[in-house]
Amino acid sequence: MKSELFRLLKNIIAIGTIIIVGYYAYNYFFKEASNELTIDKSPMHIESIKAIAEIATISYKDEVVMDSIEFYRSEKSVYDPREWIRIYDRNIKRRITLIVKGEVKYGINLNDENYSIRSNTDTIWLYLPTPGILDVLVSPSRTEIFQESGIWTDTERKKIELLAKQKLKRNAKKLNLGKKAKVNVIRFFKSIIDDRKVVIITFNHD
Amino acid sequence: MKSILIHLVIVFLIMSCSQEKEIRNVDIYEIKNIGDLSTTEYTVGKIIKLNDEANEWYEYGERKILISCKAKIKAGVNLSLLEEGDIVVSGKKIVIHLPTAAITSFEMNPNDIHTEMESISGFRDKFTQTEKNLFLKQGEVAIRKDLRQTGIIKDANDNAGSFIKEFYRNLGFEEIIVIPKNVENEK
């Protein structure tokens, strides 16, 4: 009776081991198959339509890497076999690395209140707002999740993506593109205005 | 003690074969002079649906997800495509050959992306961020495709024409003729 119970236990352990090994083998070999998942068809709805007048004169394209790592807080013990995986993982609990490609656009956003034109027979006076950043463009197709280990929530990922946007903006500001955008705005308007007249452009018109 | 040593040897053997993904050191950027006049802004929404049923014998359970997202799209004309002869002035009359409108910018702000529902049953894994990004990429492709059915380009052409007419009227022109010029400037 005792030997039968022992045999039963041995069988259960053997089957359990096979299931666990099989599960990990499946995860190792077949997990990439999830890349083939395709979304269902669903309609797109228009939420708003707006008439605008934005003149973009500088486009700055950049790529930033955002790496977020969380380590185990406690020290690992080499004597505890359960913690050996931590040695393999360099004590990293979870990690996510995003490569975000984005575009920063500089220019002016015109409306009835911030721009005006005056002219006489030989001179044109153009009052414009100061050029600045119009858009920091990011989208999923330009975002690559380079590596992901552990569980990451949507909120955490969103936070990393927003930090990436800020980084893109900072990089653009470092290059002093505001000044360049101003020069281009002047060039832009002079190219579409009758060159027989003198054009005087004044910025910071509010 | 002997078993601990054997375990240690196995762990170190695995570690010695491990290949850590190297993060690319990125230092590439591009600055371009442009001349886009964006005249229309559309905000569109979409619910991304995915039903991942068990397809294989070893899979048990199913996964479902609904993600809502918004995209802000601007369209307008690329005025840097204006060539010599596209603006003809004669007295108080001006004729402008205006390039046709195209999409000038497309943005899906991370703040406007929300997982509305996620359901996992059986022994299935939770959706990872990598998978969610893949669904969002497909959603973006679908939005870009559906955009062609909207009137965004027509609106952008009309608004660009109105802006140009108003602009030249303020400059003192009395007759302003805007003629669309067909050019390939899709972004």
mmCIF file of N, CA and C in Angstrom, chain A residues 115-204:
data_model
loop_
_atom_site.group_PDB
_atom_site.id
_atom_site.type_symbol
_atom_site.label_atom_id
_atom_site.label_comp_id
_atom_site.label_asym_id
_atom_site.label_seq_id
_atom_site.Cartn_x
_atom_site.Cartn_y
_atom_site.Cartn_z
ATOM 1 N N TYR A 115 -2.815 88.155 -35.979
ATOM 2 C CA TYR A 115 -2.087 88.629 -37.161
ATOM 3 C C TYR A 115 -2.888 89.673 -37.940
ATOM 4 N N SER A 116 -2.187 90.613 -38.522
ATOM 5 C CA SER A 116 -2.874 91.628 -39.316
ATOM 6 C C SER A 116 -1.948 92.142 -40.421
ATOM 7 N N ILE A 117 -2.558 92.695 -41.408
ATOM 8 C CA ILE A 117 -1.788 93.202 -42.572
ATOM 9 C C ILE A 117 -2.231 94.639 -42.846
ATOM 10 N N ARG A 118 -1.242 95.490 -43.130
ATOM 11 C CA ARG A 118 -1.533 96.850 -43.591
ATOM 12 C C ARG A 118 -0.688 97.100 -44.827
ATOM 13 N N SER A 119 -1.210 97.827 -45.744
ATOM 14 C CA SER A 119 -0.382 98.104 -46.932
ATOM 15 C C SER A 119 -0.728 99.465 -47.541
ATOM 16 N N ASN A 120 0.245 100.042 -48.207
ATOM 17 C CA ASN A 120 -0.029 101.216 -49.048
ATOM 18 C C ASN A 120 0.583 100.956 -50.415
ATOM 19 N N THR A 121 0.811 101.947 -51.206
ATOM 20 C CA THR A 121 1.252 101.712 -52.589
ATOM 21 C C THR A 121 2.632 101.059 -52.714
ATOM 22 N N ASP A 122 3.528 101.322 -51.764
ATOM 23 C CA ASP A 122 4.874 100.745 -51.908
ATOM 24 C C ASP A 122 5.348 99.890 -50.725
ATOM 25 N N THR A 123 4.599 99.810 -49.638
ATOM 26 C CA THR A 123 5.053 99.036 -48.460
ATOM 27 C C THR A 123 3.926 98.147 -47.911
ATOM 28 N N ILE A 124 4.354 96.991 -47.419
ATOM 29 C CA ILE A 124 3.401 96.081 -46.750
ATOM 30 C C ILE A 124 3.910 95.850 -45.335
ATOM 31 N N TRP A 125 3.047 96.039 -44.353
ATOM 32 C CA TRP A 125 3.399 95.755 -42.955
ATOM 33 C C TRP A 125 2.657 94.497 -42.525
ATOM 34 N N LEU A 126 3.406 93.531 -42.060
ATOM 35 C CA LEU A 126 2.814 92.252 -41.649
ATOM 36 C C LEU A 126 3.105 92.031 -40.167
ATOM 37 N N TYR A 127 2.063 91.898 -39.379
ATOM 38 C CA TYR A 127 2.233 91.683 -37.936
ATOM 39 C C TYR A 127 1.901 90.212 -37.640
ATOM 40 N N LEU A 128 2.877 89.485 -37.120
ATOM 41 C CA LEU A 128 2.710 88.031 -36.932
ATOM 42 C C LEU A 128 3.033 87.600 -35.497
ATOM 43 N N PRO A 129 2.482 86.458 -35.072
ATOM 44 C CA PRO A 129 2.882 85.936 -33.759
ATOM 45 C C PRO A 129 4.293 85.354 -33.811
ATOM 46 N N THR A 130 4.944 85.290 -32.669
ATOM 47 C CA THR A 130 6.304 84.731 -32.626
ATOM 48 C C THR A 130 6.256 83.238 -32.951
ATOM 49 N N PRO A 131 7.151 82.774 -33.836
ATOM 50 C CA PRO A 131 7.150 81.332 -34.146
ATOM 51 C C PRO A 131 7.505 80.481 -32.925
ATOM 52 N N GLY A 132 6.913 79.333 -32.865
ATOM 53 C CA GLY A 132 7.168 78.412 -31.753
ATOM 54 C C GLY A 132 6.860 76.990 -32.180
ATOM 55 N N ILE A 133 6.841 76.097 -31.208
ATOM 56 C CA ILE A 133 6.541 74.691 -31.524
ATOM 57 C C ILE A 133 5.040 74.543 -31.788
ATOM 58 N N LEU A 134 4.711 73.987 -32.942
ATOM 59 C CA LEU A 134 3.305 73.770 -33.289
ATOM 60 C C LEU A 134 2.861 72.367 -32.861
ATOM 61 N N ASP A 135 3.703 71.393 -33.125
ATOM 62 C CA ASP A 135 3.344 70.001 -32.828
ATOM 63 C C ASP A 135 4.565 69.179 -32.449
ATOM 64 N N VAL A 136 4.340 68.215 -31.563
ATOM 65 C CA VAL A 136 5.344 67.162 -31.320
ATOM 66 C C VAL A 136 4.618 65.874 -31.700
ATOM 67 N N LEU A 137 4.964 65.361 -32.869
ATOM 68 C CA LEU A 137 4.190 64.258 -33.428
ATOM 69 C C LEU A 137 4.799 62.891 -33.114
ATOM 70 N N VAL A 138 4.013 62.057 -32.451
ATOM 71 C CA VAL A 138 4.409 60.660 -32.227
ATOM 72 C C VAL A 138 3.190 59.788 -32.554
ATOM 73 N N SER A 139 3.448 58.570 -32.923
ATOM 74 C CA SER A 139 2.340 57.643 -33.202
ATOM 75 C C SER A 139 2.836 56.215 -33.012
ATOM 76 N N PRO A 140 1.918 55.254 -32.846
ATOM 77 C CA PRO A 140 2.358 53.865 -32.614
ATOM 78 C C PRO A 140 3.252 53.303 -33.720
ATOM 79 N N SER A 141 3.000 53.722 -34.973
ATOM 80 C CA SER A 141 3.817 53.160 -36.068
ATOM 81 C C SER A 141 5.267 53.635 -35.982
ATOM 82 N N ARG A 142 5.484 54.730 -35.275
ATOM 83 C CA ARG A 142 6.855 55.241 -35.127
ATOM 84 C C ARG A 142 7.425 54.913 -33.745
ATOM 85 N N THR A 143 6.700 54.063 -33.011
ATOM 86 C CA THR A 143 7.172 53.657 -31.687
ATOM 87 C C THR A 143 7.469 52.157 -31.707
ATOM 88 N N GLU A 144 8.660 51.834 -31.272
ATOM 89 C CA GLU A 144 9.049 50.408 -31.247
ATOM 90 C C GLU A 144 9.332 49.996 -29.805
ATOM 91 N N ILE A 145 8.705 48.900 -29.377
ATOM 92 C CA ILE A 145 9.055 48.388 -28.056
ATOM 93 C C ILE A 145 10.190 47.391 -28.276
ATOM 94 N N PHE A 146 11.384 47.836 -27.969
ATOM 95 C CA PHE A 146 12.588 47.070 -28.280
ATOM 96 C C PHE A 146 12.705 45.840 -27.394
ATOM 97 N N GLN A 147 12.430 46.006 -26.109
ATOM 98 C CA GLN A 147 12.403 44.842 -25.214
ATOM 99 C C GLN A 147 11.434 45.098 -24.067
ATOM 100 N N GLU A 148 10.827 44.006 -23.604
ATOM 101 C CA GLU A 148 9.868 44.102 -22.511
ATOM 102 C C GLU A 148 9.978 42.843 -21.663
ATOM 103 N N SER A 149 10.241 43.015 -20.389
ATOM 104 C CA SER A 149 10.227 41.867 -19.477
ATOM 105 C C SER A 149 9.494 42.288 -18.209
ATOM 106 N N GLY A 150 8.742 41.389 -17.651
ATOM 107 C CA GLY A 150 7.922 41.728 -16.496
ATOM 108 C C GLY A 150 6.608 42.351 -16.930
ATOM 109 N N ILE A 151 5.815 42.733 -15.957
ATOM 110 C CA ILE A 151 4.488 43.288 -16.279
ATOM 111 C C ILE A 151 4.535 44.814 -16.226
ATOM 112 N N TRP A 152 4.080 45.431 -17.304
ATOM 113 C CA TRP A 152 4.035 46.898 -17.396
ATOM 114 C C TRP A 152 2.600 47.319 -17.664
ATOM 115 N N THR A 153 2.133 48.300 -16.910
ATOM 116 C CA THR A 153 0.746 48.749 -17.095
ATOM 117 C C THR A 153 0.680 49.818 -18.185
ATOM 118 N N ASP A 154 -0.537 50.086 -18.645
ATOM 119 C CA ASP A 154 -0.741 51.117 -19.674
ATOM 120 C C ASP A 154 -0.287 52.484 -19.162
ATOM 121 N N THR A 155 -0.608 52.749 -17.885
ATOM 122 C CA THR A 155 -0.246 54.051 -17.295
ATOM 123 C C THR A 155 1.266 54.241 -17.311
ATOM 124 N N GLU A 156 1.997 53.178 -16.960
ATOM 125 C CA GLU A 156 3.465 53.277 -16.943
ATOM 126 C C GLU A 156 4.012 53.512 -18.347
ATOM 127 N N ARG A 157 3.451 52.783 -19.304
ATOM 128 C CA ARG A 157 3.931 52.924 -20.678
ATOM 129 C C ARG A 157 3.628 54.337 -21.205
ATOM 130 N N LYS A 158 2.416 54.818 -20.876
ATOM 131 C CA LYS A 158 2.011 56.159 -21.301
ATOM 132 C C LYS A 158 2.985 57.207 -20.737
ATOM 133 N N LYS A 159 3.360 57.017 -19.472
ATOM 134 C CA LYS A 159 4.273 57.950 -18.813
ATOM 135 C C LYS A 159 5.626 57.987 -19.557
ATOM 136 N N ILE A 160 6.097 56.812 -19.939
ATOM 137 C CA ILE A 160 7.378 56.733 -20.665
ATOM 138 C C ILE A 160 7.257 57.428 -22.024
ATOM 139 N N GLU A 161 6.115 57.213 -22.692
ATOM 140 C CA GLU A 161 5.928 57.835 -24.012
ATOM 141 C C GLU A 161 5.852 59.360 -23.901
ATOM 142 N N LEU A 162 5.197 59.836 -22.831
ATOM 143 C CA LEU A 162 5.112 61.291 -22.643
ATOM 144 C C LEU A 162 6.479 61.888 -22.323
ATOM 145 N N LEU A 163 7.290 61.111 -21.591
ATOM 146 C CA LEU A 163 8.669 61.559 -21.315
ATOM 147 C C LEU A 163 9.474 61.625 -22.607
ATOM 148 N N ALA A 164 9.200 60.673 -23.501
ATOM 149 C CA ALA A 164 9.885 60.666 -24.805
ATOM 150 C C ALA A 164 9.525 61.922 -25.589
ATOM 151 N N LYS A 165 8.247 62.312 -25.521
ATOM 152 C CA LYS A 165 7.808 63.538 -26.208
ATOM 153 C C LYS A 165 8.545 64.761 -25.653
ATOM 154 N N GLN A 166 8.652 64.781 -24.328
ATOM 155 C CA GLN A 166 9.362 65.905 -23.685
ATOM 156 C C GLN A 166 10.819 65.949 -24.113
ATOM 157 N N LYS A 167 11.406 64.754 -24.228
ATOM 158 C CA LYS A 167 12.823 64.666 -24.632
ATOM 159 C C LYS A 167 13.008 65.187 -26.067
ATOM 160 N N LEU A 168 12.060 64.835 -26.936
ATOM 161 C CA LEU A 168 12.117 65.308 -28.325
ATOM 162 C C LEU A 168 12.058 66.837 -28.365
ATOM 163 N N LYS A 169 11.165 67.378 -27.533
ATOM 164 C CA LYS A 169 10.992 68.826 -27.447
ATOM 165 C C LYS A 169 12.277 69.495 -26.944
ATOM 166 N N ARG A 170 12.869 68.886 -25.897
ATOM 167 C CA ARG A 170 14.110 69.428 -25.326
ATOM 168 C C ARG A 170 15.237 69.430 -26.352
ATOM 169 N N ASN A 171 15.353 68.313 -27.086
ATOM 170 C CA ASN A 171 16.387 68.189 -28.118
ATOM 171 C C ASN A 171 16.222 69.274 -29.176
ATOM 172 N N ALA A 172 14.954 69.532 -29.544
ATOM 173 C CA ALA A 172 14.678 70.557 -30.565
ATOM 174 C C ALA A 172 15.065 71.938 -30.046
ATOM 175 N N LYS A 173 14.752 72.188 -28.778
ATOM 176 C CA LYS A 173 15.053 73.504 -28.199
ATOM 177 C C LYS A 173 16.550 73.748 -28.120
ATOM 178 N N LYS A 174 17.305 72.660 -27.838
ATOM 179 C CA LYS A 174 18.769 72.774 -27.743
ATOM 180 C C LYS A 174 19.369 73.267 -29.059
ATOM 181 N N LEU A 175 18.714 72.929 -30.170
ATOM 182 C CA LEU A 175 19.239 73.304 -31.492
ATOM 183 C C LEU A 175 18.818 74.714 -31.910
ATOM 184 N N ASN A 176 18.122 75.394 -31.001
ATOM 185 C CA ASN A 176 17.728 76.777 -31.245
ATOM 186 C C ASN A 176 16.915 76.930 -32.530
ATOM 187 N N LEU A 177 15.955 76.044 -32.709
ATOM 188 C CA LEU A 177 15.204 76.039 -33.964
ATOM 189 C C LEU A 177 14.180 77.168 -34.054
ATOM 190 N N GLY A 178 13.851 77.776 -32.913
ATOM 191 C CA GLY A 178 12.914 78.898 -32.908
ATOM 192 C C GLY A 178 13.403 80.039 -33.798
ATOM 193 N N LYS A 179 14.716 80.313 -33.697
ATOM 194 C CA LYS A 179 15.322 81.396 -34.495
ATOM 195 C C LYS A 179 15.261 81.069 -35.983
ATOM 196 N N LYS A 180 15.601 79.821 -36.281
ATOM 197 C CA LYS A 180 15.607 79.348 -37.666
ATOM 198 C C LYS A 180 14.182 79.421 -38.262
ATOM 199 N N ALA A 181 13.216 79.072 -37.412
ATOM 200 C CA ALA A 181 11.817 79.099 -37.853
ATOM 201 C C ALA A 181 11.406 80.540 -38.198
ATOM 202 N N LYS A 182 11.893 81.489 -37.408
ATOM 203 C CA LYS A 182 11.582 82.907 -37.621
ATOM 204 C C LYS A 182 12.115 83.371 -38.994
ATOM 205 N N VAL A 183 13.382 83.005 -39.254
ATOM 206 C CA VAL A 183 14.010 83.362 -40.543
ATOM 207 C C VAL A 183 13.202 82.767 -41.694
ATOM 208 N N ASN A 184 12.773 81.513 -41.504
ATOM 209 C CA ASN A 184 12.016 80.837 -42.560
ATOM 210 C C ASN A 184 10.631 81.446 -42.759
ATOM 211 N N VAL A 185 10.024 81.919 -41.663
ATOM 212 C CA VAL A 185 8.698 82.560 -41.783
ATOM 213 C C VAL A 185 8.837 83.826 -42.644
ATOM 214 N N ILE A 186 9.907 84.590 -42.379
ATOM 215 C CA ILE A 186 10.142 85.825 -43.163
ATOM 216 C C ILE A 186 10.327 85.460 -44.643
ATOM 217 N N ARG A 187 11.165 84.445 -44.873
ATOM 218 C CA ARG A 187 11.438 84.012 -46.254
ATOM 219 C C ARG A 187 10.139 83.526 -46.933
ATOM 220 N N PHE A 188 9.337 82.797 -46.132
ATOM 221 C CA PHE A 188 8.087 82.236 -46.647
ATOM 222 C C PHE A 188 7.149 83.347 -47.135
ATOM 223 N N PHE A 189 6.945 84.373 -46.274
ATOM 224 C CA PHE A 189 6.011 85.433 -46.652
ATOM 225 C C PHE A 189 6.559 86.283 -47.795
ATOM 226 N N LYS A 190 7.884 86.500 -47.794
ATOM 227 C CA LYS A 190 8.455 87.316 -48.881
ATOM 228 C C LYS A 190 8.293 86.591 -50.225
ATOM 229 N N SER A 191 8.298 85.253 -50.176
ATOM 230 C CA SER A 191 8.180 84.499 -51.428
ATOM 231 C C SER A 191 6.763 84.536 -52.002
ATOM 232 N N ILE A 192 5.777 84.781 -51.141
ATOM 233 C CA ILE A 192 4.405 84.789 -51.690
ATOM 234 C C ILE A 192 3.819 86.209 -51.804
ATOM 235 N N ILE A 193 4.645 87.195 -51.455
ATOM 236 C CA ILE A 193 4.167 88.582 -51.549
ATOM 237 C C ILE A 193 4.827 89.269 -52.743
ATOM 238 N N ASP A 194 4.054 90.124 -53.378
ATOM 239 C CA ASP A 194 4.513 90.889 -54.540
ATOM 240 C C ASP A 194 5.866 91.565 -54.257
ATOM 241 N N ASP A 195 6.906 91.168 -55.013
ATOM 242 C CA ASP A 195 8.250 91.653 -54.697
ATOM 243 C C ASP A 195 8.526 93.099 -55.133
ATOM 244 N N ARG A 196 7.519 93.732 -55.724
ATOM 245 C CA ARG A 196 7.738 95.134 -56.101
ATOM 246 C C ARG A 196 7.529 96.073 -54.903
ATOM 247 N N LYS A 197 6.998 95.482 -53.810
ATOM 248 C CA LYS A 197 6.746 96.297 -52.617
ATOM 249 C C LYS A 197 7.730 95.936 -51.493
ATOM 250 N N VAL A 198 7.941 96.898 -50.615
ATOM 251 C CA VAL A 198 8.805 96.639 -49.452
ATOM 252 C C VAL A 198 7.959 95.913 -48.394
ATOM 253 N N VAL A 199 8.508 94.817 -47.862
ATOM 254 C CA VAL A 199 7.749 94.045 -46.863
ATOM 255 C C VAL A 199 8.404 94.218 -45.494
ATOM 256 N N ILE A 200 7.635 94.677 -44.537
ATOM 257 C CA ILE A 200 8.147 94.829 -43.161
ATOM 258 C C ILE A 200 7.372 93.855 -42.267
ATOM 259 N N ILE A 201 8.104 92.906 -41.685
ATOM 260 C CA ILE A 201 7.452 91.897 -40.836
ATOM 261 C C ILE A 201 7.782 92.152 -39.378
ATOM 262 N N THR A 202 6.758 92.226 -38.556
ATOM 263 C CA THR A 202 6.950 92.429 -37.117
ATOM 264 C C THR A 202 6.355 91.233 -36.379
ATOM 265 N N PHE A 203 7.160 90.667 -35.462
ATOM 266 C CA PHE A 203 6.669 89.499 -34.701
ATOM 267 C C PHE A 203 6.129 89.921 -33.343
ATOM 268 N N ASN A 204 5.580 88.934 -32.666
ATOM 269 C CA ASN A 204 5.017 89.107 -31.322
ATOM 270 C C ASN A 204 3.836 90.057 -31.326
#
